[in-house]
mmCIF file with all atom_site columns, C-alpha atoms and ligand atoms in Angstrom:
data_model
loop_
_atom_site.group_PDB
_atom_site.id
_atom_site.type_symbol
_atom_site.label_atom_id
_atom_site.label_alt_id
_atom_site.label_comp_id
_atom_site.label_asym_id
_atom_site.label_entity_id
_atom_site.label_seq_id
_atom_site.pdbx_PDB_ins_code
_atom_site.Cartn_x
_atom_site.Cartn_y
_atom_site.Cartn_z
_atom_site.occupancy
_atom_site.B_iso_or_equiv
_atom_site.pdbx_formal_charge
_atom_site.auth_seq_id
_atom_site.auth_comp_id
_atom_site.auth_asym_id
_atom_site.auth_atom_id
_atom_site.pdbx_PDB_model_num
ATOM   1   C  CA  . UNK A 1 1   ? 112.181 82.510 70.908  1.00 0.00 ? 1   UNK A CA  1
ATOM   2   C  CA  . UNK A 1 2   ? 112.153 84.120 74.299  1.00 0.00 ? 2   UNK A CA  1
ATOM   3   C  CA  . UNK A 1 3   ? 109.011 85.135 76.015  1.00 0.00 ? 3   UNK A CA  1
ATOM   4   C  CA  . UNK A 1 4   ? 109.450 88.290 77.976  1.00 0.00 ? 4   UNK A CA  1
ATOM   5   C  CA  . UNK A 1 5   ? 107.097 89.213 80.704  1.00 0.00 ? 5   UNK A CA  1
ATOM   6   C  CA  . UNK A 1 6   ? 106.525 92.885 80.316  1.00 0.00 ? 6   UNK A CA  1
ATOM   7   C  CA  . UNK A 1 7   ? 105.688 94.958 83.376  1.00 0.00 ? 7   UNK A CA  1
ATOM   8   C  CA  . UNK A 1 8   ? 102.338 95.531 81.732  1.00 0.00 ? 8   UNK A CA  1
ATOM   9   C  CA  . UNK A 1 9   ? 101.399 91.893 81.521  1.00 0.00 ? 9   UNK A CA  1
ATOM   10  C  CA  . UNK A 1 10  ? 102.642 91.292 85.009  1.00 0.00 ? 10  UNK A CA  1
ATOM   11  C  CA  . UNK A 1 11  ? 100.446 94.132 86.167  1.00 0.00 ? 11  UNK A CA  1
ATOM   12  C  CA  . UNK A 1 12  ? 97.547  92.523 84.315  1.00 0.00 ? 12  UNK A CA  1
ATOM   13  C  CA  . UNK A 1 13  ? 98.089  89.289 86.163  1.00 0.00 ? 13  UNK A CA  1
ATOM   14  C  CA  . UNK A 1 14  ? 98.213  90.876 89.556  1.00 0.00 ? 14  UNK A CA  1
ATOM   15  C  CA  . UNK A 1 15  ? 95.182  92.992 88.697  1.00 0.00 ? 15  UNK A CA  1
ATOM   16  C  CA  . UNK A 1 16  ? 93.304  89.800 87.923  1.00 0.00 ? 16  UNK A CA  1
ATOM   17  C  CA  . UNK A 1 17  ? 94.304  88.369 91.280  1.00 0.00 ? 17  UNK A CA  1
ATOM   18  C  CA  . UNK A 1 18  ? 93.354  91.609 92.935  1.00 0.00 ? 18  UNK A CA  1
ATOM   19  C  CA  . UNK A 1 19  ? 89.956  91.493 91.323  1.00 0.00 ? 19  UNK A CA  1
ATOM   20  C  CA  . UNK A 1 20  ? 89.500  87.879 92.147  1.00 0.00 ? 20  UNK A CA  1
ATOM   21  C  CA  . UNK A 1 21  ? 90.225  88.547 95.800  1.00 0.00 ? 21  UNK A CA  1
ATOM   22  C  CA  . UNK A 1 22  ? 88.288  91.726 96.193  1.00 0.00 ? 22  UNK A CA  1
ATOM   23  C  CA  . UNK A 1 23  ? 84.967  90.856 94.672  1.00 0.00 ? 23  UNK A CA  1
ATOM   24  C  CA  . UNK A 1 24  ? 84.536  93.974 92.563  1.00 0.00 ? 24  UNK A CA  1
ATOM   25  C  CA  . UNK A 1 25  ? 80.843  93.377 92.070  1.00 0.00 ? 25  UNK A CA  1
ATOM   26  C  CA  . UNK A 1 26  ? 80.051  96.718 93.653  1.00 0.00 ? 26  UNK A CA  1
ATOM   27  C  CA  . UNK A 1 27  ? 82.193  98.578 91.172  1.00 0.00 ? 27  UNK A CA  1
ATOM   28  C  CA  . UNK A 1 28  ? 80.703  97.020 88.105  1.00 0.00 ? 28  UNK A CA  1
ATOM   29  C  CA  . UNK A 1 29  ? 77.430  98.233 86.771  1.00 0.00 ? 29  UNK A CA  1
ATOM   30  C  CA  . UNK A 1 30  ? 75.184  95.831 88.540  1.00 0.00 ? 30  UNK A CA  1
ATOM   31  C  CA  . UNK A 1 31  ? 71.795  97.067 87.523  1.00 0.00 ? 31  UNK A CA  1
ATOM   32  C  CA  . UNK A 1 32  ? 71.056  95.809 84.081  1.00 0.00 ? 32  UNK A CA  1
ATOM   33  C  CA  . UNK A 1 33  ? 67.966  97.563 82.794  1.00 0.00 ? 33  UNK A CA  1
ATOM   34  C  CA  . UNK A 1 34  ? 66.446  94.516 81.170  1.00 0.00 ? 34  UNK A CA  1
ATOM   35  C  CA  . UNK A 1 35  ? 66.562  91.274 83.030  1.00 0.00 ? 35  UNK A CA  1
ATOM   36  C  CA  . UNK A 1 36  ? 65.570  89.532 79.850  1.00 0.00 ? 36  UNK A CA  1
ATOM   37  C  CA  . UNK A 1 37  ? 68.832  90.355 78.096  1.00 0.00 ? 37  UNK A CA  1
ATOM   38  C  CA  . UNK A 1 38  ? 69.770  87.508 75.821  1.00 0.00 ? 38  UNK A CA  1
ATOM   39  C  CA  . UNK A 1 39  ? 72.314  85.095 77.079  1.00 0.00 ? 39  UNK A CA  1
ATOM   40  C  CA  . UNK A 1 40  ? 74.870  84.630 74.386  1.00 0.00 ? 40  UNK A CA  1
ATOM   41  C  CA  . UNK A 1 41  ? 76.270  81.391 75.587  1.00 0.00 ? 41  UNK A CA  1
ATOM   42  C  CA  . UNK A 1 42  ? 75.178  78.567 77.815  1.00 0.00 ? 42  UNK A CA  1
ATOM   43  C  CA  . UNK A 1 43  ? 77.512  76.020 79.315  1.00 0.00 ? 43  UNK A CA  1
ATOM   44  C  CA  . UNK A 1 44  ? 76.372  72.939 81.184  1.00 0.00 ? 44  UNK A CA  1
ATOM   45  C  CA  . UNK A 1 45  ? 78.606  71.978 84.081  1.00 0.00 ? 45  UNK A CA  1
ATOM   46  C  CA  . UNK A 1 46  ? 78.114  68.699 85.912  1.00 0.00 ? 46  UNK A CA  1
ATOM   47  C  CA  . UNK A 1 47  ? 79.804  68.066 89.189  1.00 0.00 ? 47  UNK A CA  1
ATOM   48  C  CA  . UNK A 1 48  ? 80.376  64.368 89.780  1.00 0.00 ? 48  UNK A CA  1
ATOM   49  C  CA  . UNK A 1 49  ? 82.285  63.157 92.818  1.00 0.00 ? 49  UNK A CA  1
ATOM   50  C  CA  . UNK A 1 50  ? 83.284  66.734 93.612  1.00 0.00 ? 50  UNK A CA  1
ATOM   51  C  CA  . UNK A 1 51  ? 84.791  67.437 90.223  1.00 0.00 ? 51  UNK A CA  1
ATOM   52  C  CA  . UNK A 1 52  ? 83.636  68.720 86.876  1.00 0.00 ? 52  UNK A CA  1
ATOM   53  C  CA  . UNK A 1 53  ? 83.635  65.627 84.752  1.00 0.00 ? 53  UNK A CA  1
ATOM   54  C  CA  . UNK A 1 54  ? 83.875  67.224 81.348  1.00 0.00 ? 54  UNK A CA  1
ATOM   55  C  CA  . UNK A 1 55  ? 87.127  68.773 80.333  1.00 0.00 ? 55  UNK A CA  1
ATOM   56  C  CA  . UNK A 1 56  ? 86.853  72.551 80.666  1.00 0.00 ? 56  UNK A CA  1
ATOM   57  C  CA  . UNK A 1 57  ? 88.600  73.663 83.799  1.00 0.00 ? 57  UNK A CA  1
ATOM   58  C  CA  . UNK A 1 58  ? 88.702  77.110 82.198  1.00 0.00 ? 58  UNK A CA  1
ATOM   59  C  CA  . UNK A 1 59  ? 85.918  78.853 80.362  1.00 0.00 ? 59  UNK A CA  1
ATOM   60  C  CA  . UNK A 1 60  ? 86.848  81.915 78.362  1.00 0.00 ? 60  UNK A CA  1
ATOM   61  C  CA  . UNK A 1 61  ? 84.480  84.671 77.425  1.00 0.00 ? 61  UNK A CA  1
ATOM   62  C  CA  . UNK A 1 62  ? 84.838  88.090 75.905  1.00 0.00 ? 62  UNK A CA  1
ATOM   63  C  CA  . UNK A 1 63  ? 84.246  91.042 78.147  1.00 0.00 ? 63  UNK A CA  1
ATOM   64  C  CA  . UNK A 1 64  ? 80.537  91.951 78.223  1.00 0.00 ? 64  UNK A CA  1
ATOM   65  C  CA  . UNK A 1 65  ? 79.538  88.600 76.841  1.00 0.00 ? 65  UNK A CA  1
ATOM   66  C  CA  . UNK A 1 66  ? 76.587  87.199 78.673  1.00 0.00 ? 66  UNK A CA  1
ATOM   67  C  CA  . UNK A 1 67  ? 77.050  83.661 79.723  1.00 0.00 ? 67  UNK A CA  1
ATOM   68  C  CA  . UNK A 1 68  ? 74.962  81.281 81.746  1.00 0.00 ? 68  UNK A CA  1
ATOM   69  C  CA  . UNK A 1 69  ? 76.491  78.357 83.587  1.00 0.00 ? 69  UNK A CA  1
ATOM   70  C  CA  . UNK A 1 70  ? 73.975  75.589 84.137  1.00 0.00 ? 70  UNK A CA  1
ATOM   71  C  CA  . UNK A 1 71  ? 75.086  73.606 87.176  1.00 0.00 ? 71  UNK A CA  1
ATOM   72  C  CA  . UNK A 1 72  ? 74.153  70.121 88.207  1.00 0.00 ? 72  UNK A CA  1
ATOM   73  C  CA  . UNK A 1 73  ? 75.698  68.029 90.967  1.00 0.00 ? 73  UNK A CA  1
ATOM   74  C  CA  . UNK A 1 74  ? 75.435  64.547 92.375  1.00 0.00 ? 74  UNK A CA  1
ATOM   75  C  CA  . UNK A 1 75  ? 75.846  65.975 95.843  1.00 0.00 ? 75  UNK A CA  1
ATOM   76  C  CA  . UNK A 1 76  ? 74.500  69.124 97.429  1.00 0.00 ? 76  UNK A CA  1
ATOM   77  C  CA  . UNK A 1 77  ? 77.098  71.830 97.004  1.00 0.00 ? 77  UNK A CA  1
ATOM   78  C  CA  . UNK A 1 78  ? 77.561  75.523 97.574  1.00 0.00 ? 78  UNK A CA  1
ATOM   79  C  CA  . UNK A 1 79  ? 79.336  77.113 94.647  1.00 0.00 ? 79  UNK A CA  1
ATOM   80  C  CA  . UNK A 1 80  ? 81.133  80.471 94.682  1.00 0.00 ? 80  UNK A CA  1
ATOM   81  C  CA  . UNK A 1 81  ? 82.263  82.398 91.620  1.00 0.00 ? 81  UNK A CA  1
ATOM   82  C  CA  . UNK A 1 82  ? 84.888  84.687 92.984  1.00 0.00 ? 82  UNK A CA  1
ATOM   83  C  CA  . UNK A 1 83  ? 85.265  88.256 91.776  1.00 0.00 ? 83  UNK A CA  1
ATOM   84  C  CA  . UNK A 1 84  ? 81.698  88.421 90.565  1.00 0.00 ? 84  UNK A CA  1
ATOM   85  C  CA  . UNK A 1 85  ? 80.816  87.079 93.982  1.00 0.00 ? 85  UNK A CA  1
ATOM   86  C  CA  . UNK A 1 86  ? 77.992  84.848 92.942  1.00 0.00 ? 86  UNK A CA  1
ATOM   87  C  CA  . UNK A 1 87  ? 76.915  82.083 95.277  1.00 0.00 ? 87  UNK A CA  1
ATOM   88  C  CA  . UNK A 1 88  ? 74.460  79.333 94.676  1.00 0.00 ? 88  UNK A CA  1
ATOM   89  C  CA  . UNK A 1 89  ? 73.435  75.993 96.057  1.00 0.00 ? 89  UNK A CA  1
ATOM   90  C  CA  . UNK A 1 90  ? 72.948  73.038 93.746  1.00 0.00 ? 90  UNK A CA  1
ATOM   91  C  CA  . UNK A 1 91  ? 71.074  69.972 94.893  1.00 0.00 ? 91  UNK A CA  1
ATOM   92  C  CA  . UNK A 1 92  ? 71.040  66.614 93.139  1.00 0.00 ? 92  UNK A CA  1
ATOM   93  C  CA  . UNK A 1 93  ? 68.363  66.465 90.451  1.00 0.00 ? 93  UNK A CA  1
ATOM   94  C  CA  . UNK A 1 94  ? 68.292  70.235 90.014  1.00 0.00 ? 94  UNK A CA  1
ATOM   95  C  CA  . UNK A 1 95  ? 69.804  72.461 87.372  1.00 0.00 ? 95  UNK A CA  1
ATOM   96  C  CA  . UNK A 1 96  ? 70.742  75.876 88.742  1.00 0.00 ? 96  UNK A CA  1
ATOM   97  C  CA  . UNK A 1 97  ? 71.834  78.661 86.432  1.00 0.00 ? 97  UNK A CA  1
ATOM   98  C  CA  . UNK A 1 98  ? 74.481  81.204 87.205  1.00 0.00 ? 98  UNK A CA  1
ATOM   99  C  CA  . UNK A 1 99  ? 74.174  84.177 84.888  1.00 0.00 ? 99  UNK A CA  1
ATOM   100 C  CA  . UNK A 1 100 ? 77.219  86.295 84.337  1.00 0.00 ? 100 UNK A CA  1
ATOM   101 C  CA  . UNK A 1 101 ? 77.485  89.548 82.440  1.00 0.00 ? 101 UNK A CA  1
ATOM   102 C  CA  . UNK A 1 102 ? 81.214  89.446 82.026  1.00 0.00 ? 102 UNK A CA  1
ATOM   103 C  CA  . UNK A 1 103 ? 81.679  93.124 82.799  1.00 0.00 ? 103 UNK A CA  1
ATOM   104 C  CA  . UNK A 1 104 ? 85.009  92.825 84.600  1.00 0.00 ? 104 UNK A CA  1
ATOM   105 C  CA  . UNK A 1 105 ? 88.035  91.238 82.905  1.00 0.00 ? 105 UNK A CA  1
ATOM   106 C  CA  . UNK A 1 106 ? 90.204  88.872 84.806  1.00 0.00 ? 106 UNK A CA  1
ATOM   107 C  CA  . UNK A 1 107 ? 90.595  85.256 85.838  1.00 0.00 ? 107 UNK A CA  1
ATOM   108 C  CA  . UNK A 1 108 ? 88.149  84.133 88.448  1.00 0.00 ? 108 UNK A CA  1
ATOM   109 C  CA  . UNK A 1 109 ? 88.139  80.843 90.297  1.00 0.00 ? 109 UNK A CA  1
ATOM   110 C  CA  . UNK A 1 110 ? 84.920  78.967 90.960  1.00 0.00 ? 110 UNK A CA  1
ATOM   111 C  CA  . UNK A 1 111 ? 85.179  77.060 94.230  1.00 0.00 ? 111 UNK A CA  1
ATOM   112 C  CA  . UNK A 1 112 ? 83.027  74.776 96.261  1.00 0.00 ? 112 UNK A CA  1
ATOM   113 C  CA  . UNK A 1 113 ? 82.320  76.212 99.701  1.00 0.00 ? 113 UNK A CA  1
ATOM   114 C  CA  . UNK A 1 114 ? 81.055  72.937 100.976 1.00 0.00 ? 114 UNK A CA  1
ATOM   115 C  CA  . UNK A 1 115 ? 79.406  69.665 100.126 1.00 0.00 ? 115 UNK A CA  1
ATOM   116 C  CA  . UNK A 1 116 ? 76.675  67.878 101.958 1.00 0.00 ? 116 UNK A CA  1
ATOM   117 C  CA  . UNK A 1 117 ? 75.525  69.492 105.181 1.00 0.00 ? 117 UNK A CA  1
ATOM   118 C  CA  . UNK A 1 118 ? 78.251  72.086 104.925 1.00 0.00 ? 118 UNK A CA  1
ATOM   119 C  CA  . UNK A 1 119 ? 76.705  73.359 101.680 1.00 0.00 ? 119 UNK A CA  1
ATOM   120 C  CA  . UNK A 1 120 ? 73.524  74.438 103.412 1.00 0.00 ? 120 UNK A CA  1
ATOM   121 C  CA  . UNK A 1 121 ? 75.316  76.282 106.118 1.00 0.00 ? 121 UNK A CA  1
ATOM   122 C  CA  . UNK A 1 122 ? 75.326  79.596 104.317 1.00 0.00 ? 122 UNK A CA  1
ATOM   123 C  CA  . UNK A 1 123 ? 77.478  81.046 107.036 1.00 0.00 ? 123 UNK A CA  1
ATOM   124 C  CA  . UNK A 1 124 ? 79.178  84.273 106.296 1.00 0.00 ? 124 UNK A CA  1
ATOM   125 C  CA  . UNK A 1 125 ? 82.567  82.729 106.654 1.00 0.00 ? 125 UNK A CA  1
ATOM   126 C  CA  . UNK A 1 126 ? 84.444  82.162 103.525 1.00 0.00 ? 126 UNK A CA  1
ATOM   127 C  CA  . UNK A 1 127 ? 85.484  78.573 103.693 1.00 0.00 ? 127 UNK A CA  1
ATOM   128 C  CA  . UNK A 1 128 ? 86.830  76.504 100.885 1.00 0.00 ? 128 UNK A CA  1
ATOM   129 C  CA  . UNK A 1 129 ? 87.451  72.835 100.532 1.00 0.00 ? 129 UNK A CA  1
ATOM   130 C  CA  . UNK A 1 130 ? 91.081  71.916 100.559 1.00 0.00 ? 130 UNK A CA  1
ATOM   131 C  CA  . UNK A 1 131 ? 90.987  71.199 96.897  1.00 0.00 ? 131 UNK A CA  1
ATOM   132 C  CA  . UNK A 1 132 ? 91.591  72.989 93.663  1.00 0.00 ? 132 UNK A CA  1
ATOM   133 C  CA  . UNK A 1 133 ? 88.871  75.264 92.339  1.00 0.00 ? 133 UNK A CA  1
ATOM   134 C  CA  . UNK A 1 134 ? 86.277  73.473 90.221  1.00 0.00 ? 134 UNK A CA  1
ATOM   135 C  CA  . UNK A 1 135 ? 87.072  75.692 87.271  1.00 0.00 ? 135 UNK A CA  1
ATOM   136 C  CA  . UNK A 1 136 ? 88.133  79.148 86.234  1.00 0.00 ? 136 UNK A CA  1
ATOM   137 C  CA  . UNK A 1 137 ? 86.234  81.816 84.391  1.00 0.00 ? 137 UNK A CA  1
ATOM   138 C  CA  . UNK A 1 138 ? 88.443  83.939 82.215  1.00 0.00 ? 138 UNK A CA  1
ATOM   139 C  CA  . UNK A 1 139 ? 87.058  87.218 80.933  1.00 0.00 ? 139 UNK A CA  1
ATOM   140 C  CA  . UNK A 1 140 ? 89.192  88.612 78.147  1.00 0.00 ? 140 UNK A CA  1
ATOM   141 C  CA  . UNK A 1 141 ? 89.384  92.424 77.962  1.00 0.00 ? 141 UNK A CA  1
ATOM   142 C  CA  . UNK A 1 142 ? 87.751  93.911 74.945  1.00 0.00 ? 142 UNK A CA  1
HETATM 143 CU CU1 . LIG B 2 .   ? 84.633  81.384 97.800  1.00 0.00 ? 201 LIG B CU1 1
#
């Protein structure tokens, strides 16, 4: 069996990259009328020694699914979900939630901008560790 990459799927892939790079937050409907909208899924993610210990390097959701990532870390870290452009700082002993209304389909890396002192420097520069993203969020089109 041969797998053929159609132009369409290739376009889908580059669109995902495009979205991941461009932070389309502004294009998506950002104002949700009710802040108390139910979260459909919660995933706990623990960073230990600068990695997510448990298996899932990729979390898949359906488009428009509401998901909450509950982060903990053994070291202060600044986390960036690309595309949706959400940033948060997690300190040891805290659980910090990242709520996502998966409005935009695509594959989005979640990276650490810095650990330790570098995490608190919320500088505008976009600086990543020289390491693979912590995980990916995949939003499947409806
Ligand atoms: Cu980033």
